[in-house]
Backbone atoms as SQL, in Angstrom:
CREATE TABLE atoms (id INTEGER PRIMARY KEY, chain TEXT, resi INTEGER, resn TEXT, atom TEXT, x REAL, y REAL, z REAL);
INSERT INTO atoms VALUES
  (1, 'A', 1, 'MET', 'N', -7.376, -1.864, 15.100),
  (2, 'A', 1, 'MET', 'CA', -6.736, -3.377, 14.794),
  (3, 'A', 1, 'MET', 'C', -7.407, -4.218, 14.905),
  (4, 'A', 2, 'ARG', 'N', -8.264, -4.363, 15.551),
  (5, 'A', 2, 'ARG', 'CA', -9.078, -5.189, 15.879),
  (6, 'A', 2, 'ARG', 'C', -9.797, -5.905, 15.033),
  (7, 'A', 3, 'PHE', 'N', -10.656, -4.737, 14.297),
  (8, 'A', 3, 'PHE', 'CA', -11.448, -4.897, 13.034),
  (9, 'A', 3, 'PHE', 'C', -10.137, -5.802, 12.182),
  (10, 'A', 4, 'LEU', 'N', -9.210, -5.871, 11.870),
  (11, 'A', 4, 'LEU', 'CA', -8.511, -6.322, 10.754),
  (12, 'A', 4, 'LEU', 'C', -8.038, -8.241, 11.399),
  (13, 'A', 5, 'ARG', 'N', -8.078, -7.984, 12.996),
  (14, 'A', 5, 'ARG', 'CA', -8.093, -8.855, 13.386),
  (15, 'A', 5, 'ARG', 'C', -9.173, -10.204, 12.994),
  (16, 'A', 6, 'ALA', 'N', -10.343, -9.058, 13.316),
  (17, 'A', 6, 'ALA', 'CA', -11.434, -10.169, 13.465),
  (18, 'A', 6, 'ALA', 'C', -11.556, -10.624, 12.025),
  (19, 'A', 7, 'ILE', 'N', -11.074, -9.720, 11.010),
  (20, 'A', 7, 'ILE', 'CA', -11.572, -10.277, 9.626),
  (21, 'A', 7, 'ILE', 'C', -10.505, -11.897, 9.126),
  (22, 'A', 8, 'LYS', 'N', -9.433, -11.368, 9.781),
  (23, 'A', 8, 'LYS', 'CA', -8.147, -12.579, 9.780),
  (24, 'A', 8, 'LYS', 'C', -8.835, -13.518, 10.266),
  (25, 'A', 9, 'VAL', 'N', -9.113, -13.595, 11.334),
  (26, 'A', 9, 'VAL', 'CA', -9.998, -15.256, 11.933),
  (27, 'A', 9, 'VAL', 'C', -11.135, -15.182, 11.684),
  (28, 'A', 10, 'VAL', 'N', -12.178, -14.964, 10.951),
  (29, 'A', 10, 'VAL', 'CA', -13.296, -14.984, 9.993),
  (30, 'A', 10, 'VAL', 'C', -13.186, -15.848, 9.280),
  (31, 'A', 11, 'GLY', 'N', -11.969, -15.045, 8.161),
  (32, 'A', 11, 'GLY', 'CA', -11.478, -16.462, 6.969),
  (33, 'A', 11, 'GLY', 'C', -10.705, -17.559, 7.153),
  (34, 'A', 12, 'TRP', 'N', -10.397, -17.112, 8.046),
  (35, 'A', 12, 'TRP', 'CA', -9.419, -18.936, 8.678),
  (36, 'A', 12, 'TRP', 'C', -10.519, -19.653, 8.817),
  (37, 'A', 13, 'ALA', 'N', -11.553, -19.218, 9.706),
  (38, 'A', 13, 'ALA', 'CA', -12.643, -20.063, 10.231),
  (39, 'A', 13, 'ALA', 'C', -13.598, -20.557, 8.616),
  (40, 'A', 14, 'VAL', 'N', -13.232, -19.364, 7.579),
  (41, 'A', 14, 'VAL', 'CA', -14.015, -19.636, 6.522),
  (42, 'A', 14, 'VAL', 'C', -13.530, -21.366, 6.038),
  (43, 'A', 15, 'LEU', 'N', -12.092, -20.894, 5.747),
  (44, 'A', 15, 'LEU', 'CA', -11.060, -21.740, 5.303),
  (45, 'A', 15, 'LEU', 'C', -11.381, -23.048, 5.805),
  (46, 'A', 16, 'ALA', 'N', -11.274, -23.031, 6.909),
  (47, 'A', 16, 'ALA', 'CA', -11.046, -24.631, 7.782),
  (48, 'A', 16, 'ALA', 'C', -12.884, -25.267, 7.673),
  (49, 'A', 17, 'VAL', 'N', -13.659, -24.736, 7.338),
  (50, 'A', 17, 'VAL', 'CA', -14.901, -25.240, 6.891),
  (51, 'A', 17, 'VAL', 'C', -15.190, -25.614, 5.178),
  (52, 'A', 18, 'ALA', 'N', -14.599, -24.902, 4.832),
  (53, 'A', 18, 'ALA', 'CA', -14.658, -24.968, 3.066),
  (54, 'A', 18, 'ALA', 'C', -13.788, -26.061, 2.743),
  (55, 'A', 19, 'VAL', 'N', -13.013, -25.900, 3.266),
  (56, 'A', 19, 'VAL', 'CA', -11.443, -27.099, 2.663),
  (57, 'A', 19, 'VAL', 'C', -12.190, -28.234, 2.756),
  (58, 'A', 20, 'PRO', 'N', -12.675, -28.908, 3.472),
  (59, 'A', 20, 'PRO', 'CA', -12.702, -30.465, 4.179),
  (60, 'A', 20, 'PRO', 'C', -13.724, -30.930, 3.622),
  (61, 'A', 21, 'ILE', 'N', -14.959, -29.886, 3.310),
  (62, 'A', 21, 'ILE', 'CA', -16.484, -29.732, 2.460),
  (63, 'A', 21, 'ILE', 'C', -16.110, -30.029, 1.085),
  (64, 'A', 22, 'ALA', 'N', -14.768, -29.341, 0.440),
  (65, 'A', 22, 'ALA', 'CA', -14.684, -29.330, -0.919),
  (66, 'A', 22, 'ALA', 'C', -14.225, -30.548, -1.121),
  (67, 'A', 23, 'ILE', 'N', -13.438, -31.375, -0.299),
  (68, 'A', 23, 'ILE', 'CA', -12.171, -32.458, -0.497),
  (69, 'A', 23, 'ILE', 'C', -13.380, -33.516, -0.271),
  (70, 'A', 24, 'PHE', 'N', -13.652, -33.527, 0.689),
  (71, 'A', 24, 'PHE', 'CA', -15.065, -34.989, 0.995),
  (72, 'A', 24, 'PHE', 'C', -16.085, -35.175, 0.578),
  (73, 'A', 25, 'ASP', 'N', -16.684, -34.232, -0.376),
  (74, 'A', 25, 'ASP', 'CA', -18.187, -33.832, -0.549),
  (75, 'A', 25, 'ASP', 'C', -18.539, -33.575, -2.259),
  (76, 'A', 26, 'PRO', 'N', -18.262, -34.545, -2.958),
  (77, 'A', 26, 'PRO', 'CA', -17.777, -34.572, -4.533),
  (78, 'A', 26, 'PRO', 'C', -19.144, -33.830, -4.910),
  (79, 'A', 27, 'ASP', 'N', -19.958, -33.716, -4.868),
  (80, 'A', 27, 'ASP', 'CA', -21.239, -32.729, -4.787),
  (81, 'A', 27, 'ASP', 'C', -21.160, -31.084, -5.124),
  (82, 'A', 28, 'ALA', 'N', -19.819, -30.713, -3.681),
  (83, 'A', 28, 'ALA', 'CA', -19.940, -29.693, -3.265),
  (84, 'A', 28, 'ALA', 'C', -18.671, -28.594, -4.255),
  (85, 'A', 29, 'ARG', 'N', -18.166, -29.765, -5.228),
  (86, 'A', 29, 'ARG', 'CA', -17.526, -28.879, -6.444),
  (87, 'A', 29, 'ARG', 'C', -18.137, -27.878, -7.282),
  (88, 'A', 30, 'PRO', 'N', -17.802, -26.550, -7.284),
  (89, 'A', 30, 'PRO', 'CA', -18.605, -25.683, -8.588),
  (90, 'A', 30, 'PRO', 'C', -18.318, -26.019, -9.948),
  (91, 'A', 31, 'SER', 'N', -18.892, -25.394, -10.279),
  (92, 'A', 31, 'SER', 'CA', -19.112, -25.895, -11.784),
  (93, 'A', 31, 'SER', 'C', -17.958, -24.427, -12.222),
  (94, 'A', 32, 'ALA', 'N', -17.525, -24.106, -13.456),
  (95, 'A', 32, 'ALA', 'CA', -16.336, -23.461, -14.071),
  (96, 'A', 32, 'ALA', 'C', -16.783, -22.175, -13.569),
  (97, 'A', 33, 'HIS', 'N', -18.407, -22.252, -13.680),
  (98, 'A', 33, 'HIS', 'CA', -18.728, -20.602, -14.157),
  (99, 'A', 33, 'HIS', 'C', -18.754, -19.775, -12.816),
  (100, 'A', 34, 'VAL', 'N', -19.133, -20.777, -12.038),
  (101, 'A', 34, 'VAL', 'CA', -19.727, -20.503, -10.708),
  (102, 'A', 34, 'VAL', 'C', -18.318, -19.783, -9.965),
  (103, 'A', 35, 'LEU', 'N', -17.016, -21.293, -10.430),
  (104, 'A', 35, 'LEU', 'CA', -16.039, -20.299, -9.550),
  (105, 'A', 35, 'LEU', 'C', -15.071, -19.074, -10.353),
  (106, 'A', 36, 'VAL', 'N', -15.521, -18.908, -11.821),
  (107, 'A', 36, 'VAL', 'CA', -15.027, -17.591, -11.483),
  (108, 'A', 36, 'VAL', 'C', -16.097, -16.615, -11.465),
  (109, 'A', 37, 'ILE', 'N', -17.244, -16.459, -11.235),
  (110, 'A', 37, 'ILE', 'CA', -17.859, -15.840, -10.683),
  (111, 'A', 37, 'ILE', 'C', -17.348, -15.270, -9.347),
  (112, 'A', 38, 'GLY', 'N', -17.035, -16.822, -7.744),
  (113, 'A', 38, 'GLY', 'CA', -16.524, -16.666, -7.261),
  (114, 'A', 38, 'GLY', 'C', -15.125, -15.998, -6.737),
  (115, 'A', 39, 'VAL', 'N', -14.166, -16.103, -7.996),
  (116, 'A', 39, 'VAL', 'CA', -13.169, -15.345, -8.065),
  (117, 'A', 39, 'VAL', 'C', -13.122, -13.833, -8.191),
  (118, 'A', 40, 'GLY', 'N', -13.970, -13.768, -9.252),
  (119, 'A', 40, 'GLY', 'CA', -14.023, -12.342, -9.379),
  (120, 'A', 40, 'GLY', 'C', -14.804, -11.876, -8.374),
  (121, 'A', 41, 'VAL', 'N', -15.990, -11.949, -7.575),
  (122, 'A', 41, 'VAL', 'CA', -16.335, -11.027, -6.534),
  (123, 'A', 41, 'VAL', 'C', -14.881, -10.948, -5.835),
  (124, 'A', 42, 'GLY', 'N', -14.124, -12.410, -5.518),
  (125, 'A', 42, 'GLY', 'CA', -13.280, -11.588, -4.063),
  (126, 'A', 42, 'GLY', 'C', -12.224, -11.001, -4.746),
  (127, 'A', 43, 'ALA', 'N', -11.854, -10.645, -5.862),
  (128, 'A', 43, 'ALA', 'CA', -10.987, -9.737, -6.416),
  (129, 'A', 43, 'ALA', 'C', -11.618, -8.128, -5.921),
  (130, 'A', 44, 'VAL', 'N', -13.179, -8.065, -6.641),
  (131, 'A', 44, 'VAL', 'CA', -13.612, -6.864, -6.061),
  (132, 'A', 44, 'VAL', 'C', -13.650, -6.064, -4.761),
  (133, 'A', 45, 'ILE', 'N', -13.874, -7.641, -3.917),
  (134, 'A', 45, 'ILE', 'CA', -14.457, -7.555, -2.219),
  (135, 'A', 45, 'ILE', 'C', -12.263, -7.072, -1.733),
  (136, 'A', 46, 'GLY', 'N', -11.716, -7.670, -2.322),
  (137, 'A', 46, 'GLY', 'CA', -10.146, -7.151, -1.686),
  (138, 'A', 46, 'GLY', 'C', -9.866, -6.132, -2.715),
  (139, 'A', 47, 'VAL', 'N', -10.135, -5.449, -3.776),
  (140, 'A', 47, 'VAL', 'CA', -9.546, -4.287, -4.087),
  (141, 'A', 47, 'VAL', 'C', -10.497, -3.133, -3.442),
  (142, 'A', 48, 'ALA', 'N', -11.411, -3.386, -3.186),
  (143, 'A', 48, 'ALA', 'CA', -12.606, -2.223, -2.667),
  (144, 'A', 48, 'ALA', 'C', -12.048, -2.366, -0.896),
  (145, 'A', 49, 'GLY', 'N', -11.559, -3.270, -0.545),
  (146, 'A', 49, 'GLY', 'CA', -11.046, -3.264, 0.734),
  (147, 'A', 49, 'GLY', 'C', -9.488, -2.552, 1.038),
  (148, 'A', 50, 'GLY', 'N', -9.046, -2.971, -0.011),
  (149, 'A', 50, 'GLY', 'CA', -7.368, -2.303, -0.187),
  (150, 'A', 50, 'GLY', 'C', -7.777, -1.089, 0.163),
  (151, 'A', 51, 'LEU', 'N', -8.711, -0.557, -0.937),
  (152, 'A', 51, 'LEU', 'CA', -8.710, 1.034, -1.177),
  (153, 'A', 51, 'LEU', 'C', -9.222, 1.826, -0.009),
  (154, 'A', 52, 'VAL', 'N', -10.278, 1.130, 0.608),
  (155, 'A', 52, 'VAL', 'CA', -10.694, 1.238, 2.204),
  (156, 'A', 52, 'VAL', 'C', -9.247, 1.908, 2.857),
  (157, 'A', 53, 'PHE', 'N', -8.819, 0.762, 3.162),
  (158, 'A', 53, 'PHE', 'CA', -7.581, 0.694, 4.031),
  (159, 'A', 53, 'PHE', 'C', -6.901, 2.000, 3.773),
  (160, 'A', 54, 'ARG', 'N', -6.541, 2.174, 2.356),
  (161, 'A', 54, 'ARG', 'CA', -5.144, 3.446, 1.877),
  (162, 'A', 54, 'ARG', 'C', -5.901, 4.558, 2.573),
  (163, 'A', 55, 'TYR', 'N', -7.587, 4.402, 1.422),
  (164, 'A', 55, 'TYR', 'CA', -7.911, 5.880, 2.155),
  (165, 'A', 55, 'TYR', 'C', -8.523, 6.737, 3.378),
  (166, 'A', 56, 'SER', 'N', -8.725, 5.006, 4.427),
  (167, 'A', 56, 'SER', 'CA', -9.367, 5.775, 5.506),
  (168, 'A', 56, 'SER', 'C', -8.555, 5.600, 6.350),
  (169, 'A', 57, 'LEU', 'N', -7.228, 5.775, 6.574),
  (170, 'A', 57, 'LEU', 'CA', -6.080, 5.439, 7.383),
  (171, 'A', 57, 'LEU', 'C', -5.285, 6.162, 7.300),
  (172, 'A', 58, 'PRO', 'N', -4.485, 6.771, 8.102),
  (173, 'A', 58, 'PRO', 'CA', -3.309, 7.885, 7.635),
  (174, 'A', 58, 'PRO', 'C', -1.939, 6.859, 7.442),
  (175, 'A', 59, 'LEU', 'N', -1.204, 7.688, 6.832),
  (176, 'A', 59, 'LEU', 'CA', -0.180, 6.801, 6.670),
  (177, 'A', 59, 'LEU', 'C', 0.990, 6.487, 7.748),
  (178, 'A', 60, 'GLU', 'N', 0.892, 6.831, 8.852),
  (179, 'A', 60, 'GLU', 'CA', 1.535, 6.183, 10.158),
  (180, 'A', 60, 'GLU', 'C', 0.850, 4.725, 10.542),
  (181, 'A', 61, 'ARG', 'N', -0.230, 4.949, 10.809),
  (182, 'A', 61, 'ARG', 'CA', -1.164, 3.485, 10.959),
  (183, 'A', 61, 'ARG', 'C', -1.328, 2.840, 10.096),
  (184, 'A', 62, 'ARG', 'N', -0.745, 3.076, 8.233),
  (185, 'A', 62, 'ARG', 'CA', -0.379, 2.004, 7.714),
  (186, 'A', 62, 'ARG', 'C', 0.541, 1.523, 7.668),
  (187, 'A', 63, 'LEU', 'N', 1.801, 2.081, 8.069),
  (188, 'A', 63, 'LEU', 'CA', 3.041, 1.656, 8.210),
  (189, 'A', 63, 'LEU', 'C', 3.220, 0.585, 9.312),
  (190, 'A', 64, 'GLN', 'N', 2.395, 1.453, 10.481),
  (191, 'A', 64, 'GLN', 'CA', 2.193, 0.555, 11.699),
  (192, 'A', 64, 'GLN', 'C', 1.996, -1.128, 11.107),
  (193, 'A', 65, 'PHE', 'N', 1.025, -1.126, 10.754),
  (194, 'A', 65, 'PHE', 'CA', 0.160, -2.198, 10.305),
  (195, 'A', 65, 'PHE', 'C', 1.209, -3.005, 9.601),
  (196, 'A', 66, 'PHE', 'N', 1.753, -2.473, 8.258),
  (197, 'A', 66, 'PHE', 'CA', 2.592, -3.358, 7.426),
  (198, 'A', 66, 'PHE', 'C', 4.171, -3.721, 8.628),
  (199, 'A', 67, 'ARG', 'N', 4.258, -3.023, 9.961),
  (200, 'A', 67, 'ARG', 'CA', 6.100, -3.229, 10.707),
  (201, 'A', 67, 'ARG', 'C', 5.107, -4.479, 11.183),
  (202, 'A', 68, 'SER', 'N', 4.023, -4.849, 11.629),
  (203, 'A', 68, 'SER', 'CA', 2.968, -5.671, 12.153),
  (204, 'A', 68, 'SER', 'C', 3.614, -6.757, 11.970),
  (205, 'A', 69, 'LEU', 'N', 3.251, -6.780, 10.337),
  (206, 'A', 69, 'LEU', 'CA', 3.516, -7.636, 9.447),
  (207, 'A', 69, 'LEU', 'C', 4.590, -8.598, 9.257),
  (208, 'A', 70, 'SER', 'N', 5.748, -7.889, 9.075),
  (209, 'A', 70, 'SER', 'CA', 7.202, -7.830, 8.396),
  (210, 'A', 70, 'SER', 'C', 8.122, -6.710, 8.507),
  (211, 'A', 71, 'LEU', 'N', 8.525, -6.710, 9.252),
  (212, 'A', 71, 'LEU', 'CA', 9.969, -5.298, 9.091),
  (213, 'A', 71, 'LEU', 'C', 10.749, -5.208, 7.594),
  (214, 'A', 72, 'ARG', 'N', 10.776, -6.100, 7.376),
  (215, 'A', 72, 'ARG', 'CA', 11.387, -5.948, 5.511),
  (216, 'A', 72, 'ARG', 'C', 10.123, -5.411, 5.266),
  (217, 'A', 73, 'LEU', 'N', 9.118, -5.764, 4.504),
  (218, 'A', 73, 'LEU', 'CA', 8.187, -5.283, 4.377),
  (219, 'A', 73, 'LEU', 'C', 8.168, -4.037, 4.658),
  (220, 'A', 74, 'ALA', 'N', 8.309, -3.101, 5.878),
  (221, 'A', 74, 'ALA', 'CA', 7.918, -1.945, 6.476),
  (222, 'A', 74, 'ALA', 'C', 8.994, -1.327, 5.911),
  (223, 'A', 75, 'ARG', 'N', 10.403, -1.717, 5.368),
  (224, 'A', 75, 'ARG', 'CA', 11.230, -1.073, 5.293),
  (225, 'A', 75, 'ARG', 'C', 11.283, -0.702, 3.423),
  (226, 'A', 76, 'ARG', 'N', 10.880, -1.349, 2.597),
  (227, 'A', 76, 'ARG', 'CA', 10.384, -1.255, 1.271),
  (228, 'A', 76, 'ARG', 'C', 9.363, -0.259, 1.342),
  (229, 'A', 77, 'LEU', 'N', 8.882, -0.151, 1.692),
  (230, 'A', 77, 'LEU', 'CA', 7.205, 0.393, 1.940),
  (231, 'A', 77, 'LEU', 'C', 7.089, 2.140, 2.612),
  (232, 'A', 78, 'MET', 'N', 8.287, 1.968, 3.319),
  (233, 'A', 78, 'MET', 'CA', 8.476, 3.324, 3.925),
  (234, 'A', 78, 'MET', 'C', 9.019, 4.342, 3.078),
  (235, 'A', 79, 'PRO', 'N', 8.615, 5.825, 2.944),
  (236, 'A', 79, 'PRO', 'CA', 8.974, 6.614, 2.146),
  (237, 'A', 79, 'PRO', 'C', 10.048, 7.263, 2.524),
  (238, 'A', 80, 'PRO', 'N', 11.067, 7.519, 1.152),
  (239, 'A', 80, 'PRO', 'CA', 12.526, 8.017, 1.749),
  (240, 'A', 80, 'PRO', 'C', 12.576, 8.993, 2.659),
  (241, 'A', 81, 'PRO', 'N', 13.754, 9.196, 3.509),
  (242, 'A', 81, 'PRO', 'CA', 13.368, 10.846, 4.345),
  (243, 'A', 81, 'PRO', 'C', 13.894, 11.814, 3.368),
  (244, 'A', 82, 'LYS', 'N', 13.497, 13.042, 3.602),
  (245, 'A', 82, 'LYS', 'CA', 12.928, 14.252, 3.113),
  (246, 'A', 82, 'LYS', 'C', 14.282, 14.923, 3.386),
  (247, 'A', 83, 'ASP', 'N', 15.196, 15.393, 2.113),
  (248, 'A', 83, 'ASP', 'CA', 16.182, 16.299, 2.312),
  (249, 'A', 83, 'ASP', 'C', 15.938, 17.545, 2.298),
  (250, 'A', 84, 'THR', 'N', 16.352, 17.658, 4.029),
  (251, 'A', 84, 'THR', 'CA', 16.227, 19.187, 4.075),
  (252, 'A', 84, 'THR', 'C', 17.238, 20.679, 4.849),
  (253, 'A', 85, 'GLU', 'N', 18.224, 19.297, 4.112),
  (254, 'A', 85, 'GLU', 'CA', 19.910, 20.359, 4.376),
  (255, 'A', 85, 'GLU', 'C', 20.351, 20.774, 2.877),
  (256, 'A', 86, 'GLY', 'N', 20.852, 21.665, 3.003),
  (257, 'A', 86, 'GLY', 'CA', 21.632, 21.565, 1.812),
  (258, 'A', 86, 'GLY', 'C', 20.797, 22.759, 0.521),
  (259, 'A', 87, 'THR', 'N', 19.352, 22.835, 0.939),
  (260, 'A', 87, 'THR', 'CA', 18.675, 23.378, -0.230),
  (261, 'A', 87, 'THR', 'C', 19.054, 24.779, -0.040),
  (262, 'A', 88, 'SER', 'N', 19.222, 25.575, -0.902),
  (263, 'A', 88, 'SER', 'CA', 19.283, 26.897, -1.475),
  (264, 'A', 88, 'SER', 'C', 18.731, 27.413, -2.350);
């Protein structure tokens, strides 16, 4: 969980630096081509990170992470209990 917290802190730091630069420096605004490439690269990194998260951590650790974010989200994502009674 330390690793995920470190990524979160770095992401907020990048936003805290990038937003004022984008607002106050008119030459810092990207062209449409650069913006599309940046969004595409971000999407690829996000999908790759999600796949690594899914396949590197066991289900219980993933659920623990989602519970730490939101209890309602954890309830939606938890698998239904298996019915062990009455099977014959």
